[in-house]
Amino acid sequence: MSTALNDYTASYSALALPGQDLPWLQQLRADAYTQFASDGFPSPREEEWRYTNVSALEKKAFTPLLAAARAVDADFIKSYQLADAYSLVLVDGYFSAELSLLADLPDTVQILSMADALQTCPEQVAVYFGKAVTSNEHGFIAFNNAWFTDGVFVHIPALCVLDKPIQCLHIVTQDGGLATTRNLLVLAENAAAQWLETFVGADVGYLSAAVTEAFVGQNSELTVYKVQCESAKAYHFGGLYIQQARDARCTHHNFAFGGLLARSDIHTDLDQAAECELNGLYLGVKRQHLDNHTRINHLKPYGISRETYKGVLDGRARGVFQGRVIVAEDAQLTDSQMNNRNLLLSADAEADTKPQLEIYADDVKCGHGVTVGQLEEKSVFYLQSRGVDEETARNMLTFAFANEMVDKVNLPLLKTLLVQLVLQHFPQNSYVD
Amino acid sequence: MLSIKDLTVNVNDKKILKGINLEVKAGKIHAIMGPNGSGKSTLSHILSGKSGYEVTGGSVTYQGKDLLEMPPEIRAREGVFLAFQYPVEIPGVSNVYLLKAALNAVRKHNGLDEVDAMDFLTLVKAKVKALEMDEKFLYRAVNEGFSGGEKKRNEILQMAMLEPKLCILDETDSGLDIDALKIVADGVNSLRSPDRSFIMVTHYQRLLDYIKPDFVHVLAHGQIIKSGGPELALELEEKGYGWLEEAAA
């Protein structure tokens, strides 16, 4: 065992983790623990982590937080909580019934904490748990498997079209704290739902390590919004692993604004004629490091994938985009397009972009494009020639570049919040539409 | 209105304009014609304040002020408008937003209140109609996906909204079919007024059939080699530029 990991492993046995009485989960946790204790967090030697070094997490250990009633600033939560949504709140890694708002939830829809689900419907959880991602993926998954304290379990039955989005709001309150959560999201056939995950925290250093597995049933439709607004000192790992059944549609909007170091994994496996659209916007300032890793796995014929990621990087910020598209031998007539565009606002900002197409089928349409650049001077001049001063022109163009991704959001209240967050991120912006 | 004296300009140490003299009085239309590479576009860029040009000598006075000292946005607010040869596409910024931001910047500079949202829409819709444009263009991103003719019409729309004092049309006629040319020319003609001047840069005489200039200047090798009235354009149409270039050489 690496001594640097002692700080994590030493406190492990003291944690009252849910599902202790379930042999399958105990085995899964034990295997994951052994793997993590030996290998630790991912290393830049791993190809899919080559641009992101998380060794700081081993040098400065974060302490798993125990379930406790903690005062949470209600106004702070409200500023991120979407009105008109089913709202789930996870505080320091534990579901908070009192902060969550589940009134009017249709009887057929199950939304409960992961700890409750492991008590009341463990067979249901067992069908899905660990089926979209395993510890073999990388150290954060092993860590999450072993350490997760709570999370939510959502089941949308067949033919149910949920009227309101479900928001899962993660909040970490303690300096040096560690919040490890695990969600399971299941849509049966011909269902539709919108899932919004928001990550926030107090203005302290902490580690949020969240994993969500999502199963989108045949001909179902899932729209996911991820809004990552962790504190400027926080470390964030958030992984979403999706299984799309035949004809299932999934759209993901990934907004990475916060954190000192933040990594998102969005991986999806597509069955026949499944479609996915992955959109992302990462805005980095100061010394932020924002890594977005996507994997689209076309397993069967007729799949469609569209991916657009944009980054705006200022100061000494570093943005990483790794987009992997795999087209299996069986996945003929796949149609896939990937695009990553980066705007560097300072000489010290950096963008690392790595599109990867792995095509094993012979009759497919796949394309990708990548750009890294500055604002176009001819655009700045064009606006100036119409009377707009240079600074406003630059802000207008920067905002317009980012806002293209916000514009794809279909929830008006969320869109308003995102516009505010984009403007806050570049405080010199005076431009508001 | 505008007085250019002995203006010399370099681009990357290469002399492009070699002593330009031009007086533009209020209400007059000047056509500047010349073969490709004669320095026509450089002249319009210099007047609008585009970077990348080095003024090595001479002066440009606009309404008694040193134009070359002003940043591009101040020139625009003072009433200088360049209709671009190649209008720029600005994804994510809607046409209507830019028009409003531009109009308010100009109004503020001139001590006027920002225009009220309703008045603005009434105004812009009237101008759009006059240019036979679809109102939908207002809500699309600036020039994005516009055809060549639509882009040029959009330039004239911006000009009509900002009501500048000195309009510089940089090859506004290039790439336009005859119907689009007529619409653009009608737009320009409707803006003619005793206190508004135009400099039309073109290398086709065709535009001058629709917008009658008061003066025609021939620019070649960075100098104005001949000036005259509208009849000069007809002579150029007949004989081309060759005879003038030879005479100047």
XYZ file of C-alpha atoms in Angstrom, chain A residues 341 377-391 396-397 400-401 403-404 431-433, chain B residues 48-50 72-73 76-77 81-82 84 87-88 90-93 97-98 102 105 142-143 155 158 162:
50
model
C -13.284 25.034 -29.856
C -9.203 40.854 -34.578
C -11.351 41.438 -37.645
C -14.446 40.799 -35.498
C -13.222 43.207 -32.810
C -12.570 45.850 -35.471
C -15.957 45.279 -37.078
C -17.721 45.999 -33.784
C -15.472 49.001 -33.113
C -16.280 50.386 -36.540
C -19.906 50.425 -35.415
C -19.120 52.533 -32.361
C -18.588 49.796 -29.757
C -15.435 50.372 -27.686
C -12.696 47.768 -27.811
C -13.162 46.331 -24.328
C -19.291 40.825 -26.304
C -17.417 38.359 -28.491
C -21.187 35.300 -27.475
C -18.685 32.456 -27.857
C -23.359 31.809 -24.724
C -23.770 29.627 -27.778
C -22.183 42.900 -21.578
C -25.670 41.715 -20.744
C -28.226 41.018 -23.418
C -12.049 53.843 -40.574
C -9.070 53.104 -38.305
C -8.216 49.504 -39.046
C -12.107 53.316 -34.607
C -15.089 53.477 -32.239
C -17.825 55.735 -35.772
C -19.433 57.814 -33.028
C -19.121 54.763 -41.323
C -17.369 52.079 -43.331
C -17.165 46.658 -45.468
C -18.668 42.099 -43.785
C -17.597 39.983 -40.804
C -20.207 37.401 -35.627
C -21.740 34.177 -34.294
C -23.658 34.568 -31.052
C -24.332 38.308 -31.411
C -28.412 43.543 -30.467
C -25.507 44.986 -32.414
C -24.119 50.675 -31.916
C -22.998 54.161 -28.355
C -24.635 39.216 -37.448
C -23.971 38.169 -41.052
C -24.189 46.991 -44.080
C -26.459 49.564 -40.185
C -26.512 55.103 -37.471
